[in-house]
Coordinates of C-alpha atoms in Angstrom, one line a residue:
M1 CA 87.1 1.4 -4.9
L2 CA 87.2 -2.2 -6.1
E3 CA 90.4 -1.5 -8.1
K4 CA 92.2 -0.2 -5.0
Y5 CA 91.0 -3.2 -3.1
V6 CA 92.3 -5.6 -5.7
I7 CA 95.6 -3.7 -5.9
D8 CA 96.0 -3.7 -2.1
N9 CA 95.4 -7.5 -2.0
I10 CA 97.8 -8.2 -4.8
V11 CA 100.5 -6.1 -3.2
N12 CA 99.9 -7.8 0.2
F13 CA 100.1 -11.2 -1.4
L14 CA 103.3 -10.5 -3.5
T15 CA 105.1 -8.8 -0.6
N16 CA 104.7 -11.8 1.6
E17 CA 107.9 -13.9 1.3
N18 CA 106.1 -17.2 2.1
Y19 CA 103.5 -16.7 -0.6
M20 CA 106.1 -15.5 -3.1
S21 CA 108.4 -18.5 -2.4
Y22 CA 105.4 -20.9 -2.7
M23 CA 104.3 -19.3 -6.0
A24 CA 107.8 -19.5 -7.4
Q25 CA 108.2 -23.1 -6.4
K26 CA 104.9 -24.1 -8.0
L27 CA 105.9 -22.3 -11.2
L28 CA 109.2 -24.3 -11.2
E29 CA 107.3 -27.5 -10.7
F30 CA 104.9 -26.7 -13.6
Q31 CA 107.9 -25.9 -15.8
D32 CA 109.7 -29.1 -14.9
R33 CA 106.6 -31.2 -15.6
N34 CA 106.0 -29.6 -19.0
I35 CA 109.6 -30.2 -19.9
K36 CA 109.3 -33.8 -18.9
E37 CA 106.0 -34.1 -20.8
N38 CA 107.5 -33.0 -24.1
V39 CA 106.4 -36.1 -26.1
I40 CA 108.3 -35.2 -29.3
L41 CA 111.6 -34.6 -27.5
N42 CA 111.2 -37.8 -25.4
N43 CA 110.4 -39.9 -28.5
L44 CA 113.5 -38.4 -30.3
I45 CA 115.7 -39.3 -27.4
K46 CA 114.3 -42.8 -27.3
R47 CA 114.9 -43.2 -31.0
Q48 CA 118.5 -41.9 -30.5
K49 CA 119.2 -44.5 -27.8
Q50 CA 117.8 -47.3 -30.0
T51 CA 119.8 -46.2 -33.0
E52 CA 123.0 -46.0 -30.9
M53 CA 122.3 -49.5 -29.5
Q54 CA 121.9 -50.8 -33.1
I55 CA 125.2 -49.2 -34.1
N56 CA 127.0 -50.7 -31.1
N57 CA 125.6 -54.1 -32.0
I58 CA 126.9 -53.9 -35.6
I59 CA 130.3 -52.7 -34.4
S60 CA 130.5 -55.6 -31.9
A61 CA 129.6 -58.0 -34.8
I62 CA 132.3 -56.5 -37.0
E63 CA 134.9 -56.6 -34.1
N64 CA 134.1 -60.3 -33.7
G65 CA 135.1 -61.0 -37.2
G66 CA 131.8 -60.5 -39.1
T67 CA 132.1 -58.3 -42.1
S68 CA 129.7 -57.8 -44.9
N69 CA 128.7 -55.2 -47.3
T70 CA 125.2 -55.3 -45.8
A71 CA 126.4 -54.6 -42.3
M72 CA 128.5 -51.7 -43.4
K73 CA 125.6 -50.3 -45.4
R74 CA 123.4 -50.6 -42.4
L75 CA 126.0 -49.0 -40.2
R76 CA 126.2 -46.0 -42.5
D77 CA 122.4 -45.7 -42.6
L78 CA 122.2 -45.8 -38.8
E79 CA 124.9 -43.1 -38.6
K80 CA 122.9 -40.9 -40.9
Q81 CA 119.8 -41.5 -38.8
T82 CA 121.7 -40.6 -35.6
S83 CA 122.9 -37.4 -37.2
E84 CA 119.3 -36.5 -38.3
I85 CA 117.9 -37.3 -34.9
E86 CA 120.5 -35.2 -33.2
K87 CA 119.5 -32.2 -35.4
Q88 CA 115.8 -32.8 -34.6
I89 CA 116.6 -33.0 -30.8
K90 CA 118.4 -29.6 -31.0
I91 CA 115.5 -28.1 -32.9
E92 CA 113.0 -29.4 -30.4
K93 CA 115.1 -28.2 -27.5
A94 CA 115.3 -24.7 -29.1
K95 CA 111.5 -24.6 -29.3
S96 CA 111.3 -25.2 -25.5
P97 CA 111.4 -22.1 -23.4
N98 CA 114.6 -21.4 -21.4
K99 CA 114.4 -23.0 -18.0
L100 CA 113.8 -20.3 -15.5
K101 CA 115.4 -20.1 -12.1
K102 CA 113.6 -19.2 -8.9
E103 CA 115.5 -15.9 -8.8
D104 CA 114.2 -15.0 -12.2
I105 CA 110.6 -15.6 -11.2
L106 CA 111.0 -13.6 -7.9
R107 CA 112.7 -10.8 -9.8
Y108 CA 109.8 -10.6 -12.3
Y109 CA 107.2 -10.2 -9.6
K110 CA 109.2 -7.8 -7.5
L111 CA 109.8 -5.6 -10.6
A112 CA 106.0 -5.7 -11.2
L113 CA 105.4 -4.3 -7.7
E114 CA 107.3 -1.2 -8.7
K115 CA 104.8 -0.4 -11.4
E116 CA 102.0 2.1 -11.2
P117 CA 98.7 0.5 -10.0
K118 CA 97.0 0.1 -13.4
V119 CA 100.3 -1.1 -15.0
L120 CA 100.7 -3.5 -12.1
I121 CA 97.3 -5.1 -12.8
N122 CA 98.0 -5.3 -16.6
Y123 CA 101.5 -6.7 -16.0
L124 CA 100.6 -9.3 -13.4
V125 CA 96.9 -10.1 -13.5
K126 CA 95.5 -12.4 -16.2
E127 CA 92.0 -12.4 -14.9
I128 CA 89.9 -11.2 -12.0
K129 CA 86.6 -13.0 -11.2
L130 CA 84.2 -11.2 -8.9
F131 CA 81.7 -13.3 -7.0
D132 CA 79.2 -12.4 -4.3
D133 CA 81.4 -13.8 -1.6
K134 CA 84.9 -13.8 -3.1
I135 CA 87.4 -12.5 -5.7
I136 CA 89.6 -14.9 -7.6
I137 CA 92.8 -13.3 -9.0
T138 CA 94.6 -15.3 -11.6
Y139 CA 98.2 -14.2 -12.2
N140 CA 100.1 -14.1 -15.4
T141 CA 103.3 -16.1 -15.5
L142 CA 106.7 -15.0 -16.5
N143 CA 106.8 -17.3 -19.5
N144 CA 103.4 -18.2 -21.0
S145 CA 104.8 -20.9 -23.2
F146 CA 104.9 -23.4 -20.3
D147 CA 101.4 -22.6 -19.1
D148 CA 99.7 -22.3 -22.5
G149 CA 98.3 -18.9 -21.5
Q150 CA 96.2 -20.4 -18.7
G151 CA 97.6 -18.4 -15.8
Y152 CA 97.7 -19.7 -12.3
C153 CA 95.7 -19.2 -9.1
F154 CA 98.2 -20.0 -6.3
Y155 CA 96.5 -18.5 -3.4
N156 CA 92.9 -18.9 -2.3
C157 CA 91.6 -17.0 0.6
N158 CA 88.2 -15.5 1.3
I159 CA 88.8 -11.9 2.1
P160 CA 85.6 -10.0 2.7
Y161 CA 85.3 -6.9 0.5
P162 CA 83.0 -4.0 0.8
I163 CA 79.9 -4.2 -1.3
L164 CA 78.5 -0.9 -2.5
C165 CA 74.7 -0.8 -2.7
K166 CA 72.7 2.0 -4.2
M167 CA 69.5 2.7 -2.5

């Protein structure tokens, strides 16, 4: 009985366009925040800009008549650094999950609704917490790499459920 109750509430939630749109929007916000918070990638981009600025300064000095073996050696070293940083940036970007679109998220949850009840729960639900006065359903996300497997609870509503008591 409780399983049917949970399934009915999940289906009601996920078939409501407003809730689905809200959930997809929140997932996109989490995704964007995690991409921006990629410290390694941000540091690499910062190093790349600094190196490019140093290269431009050396080139300006050379254009203004300054030439020396030391400047040319430093220029070659900076060009190698730039090349290595670009490789590291590509590697770091490849580690990041593909950026999802709202349509991808909505399609994922709509496809899940077509599953059998037990498969639906396994596919969509990360965790169900049962309390005396409420049920908290935490949903899986399409891509666990940007939520570290935490899941999300986007909707909180106290829906009374039947309590079975044995006498």
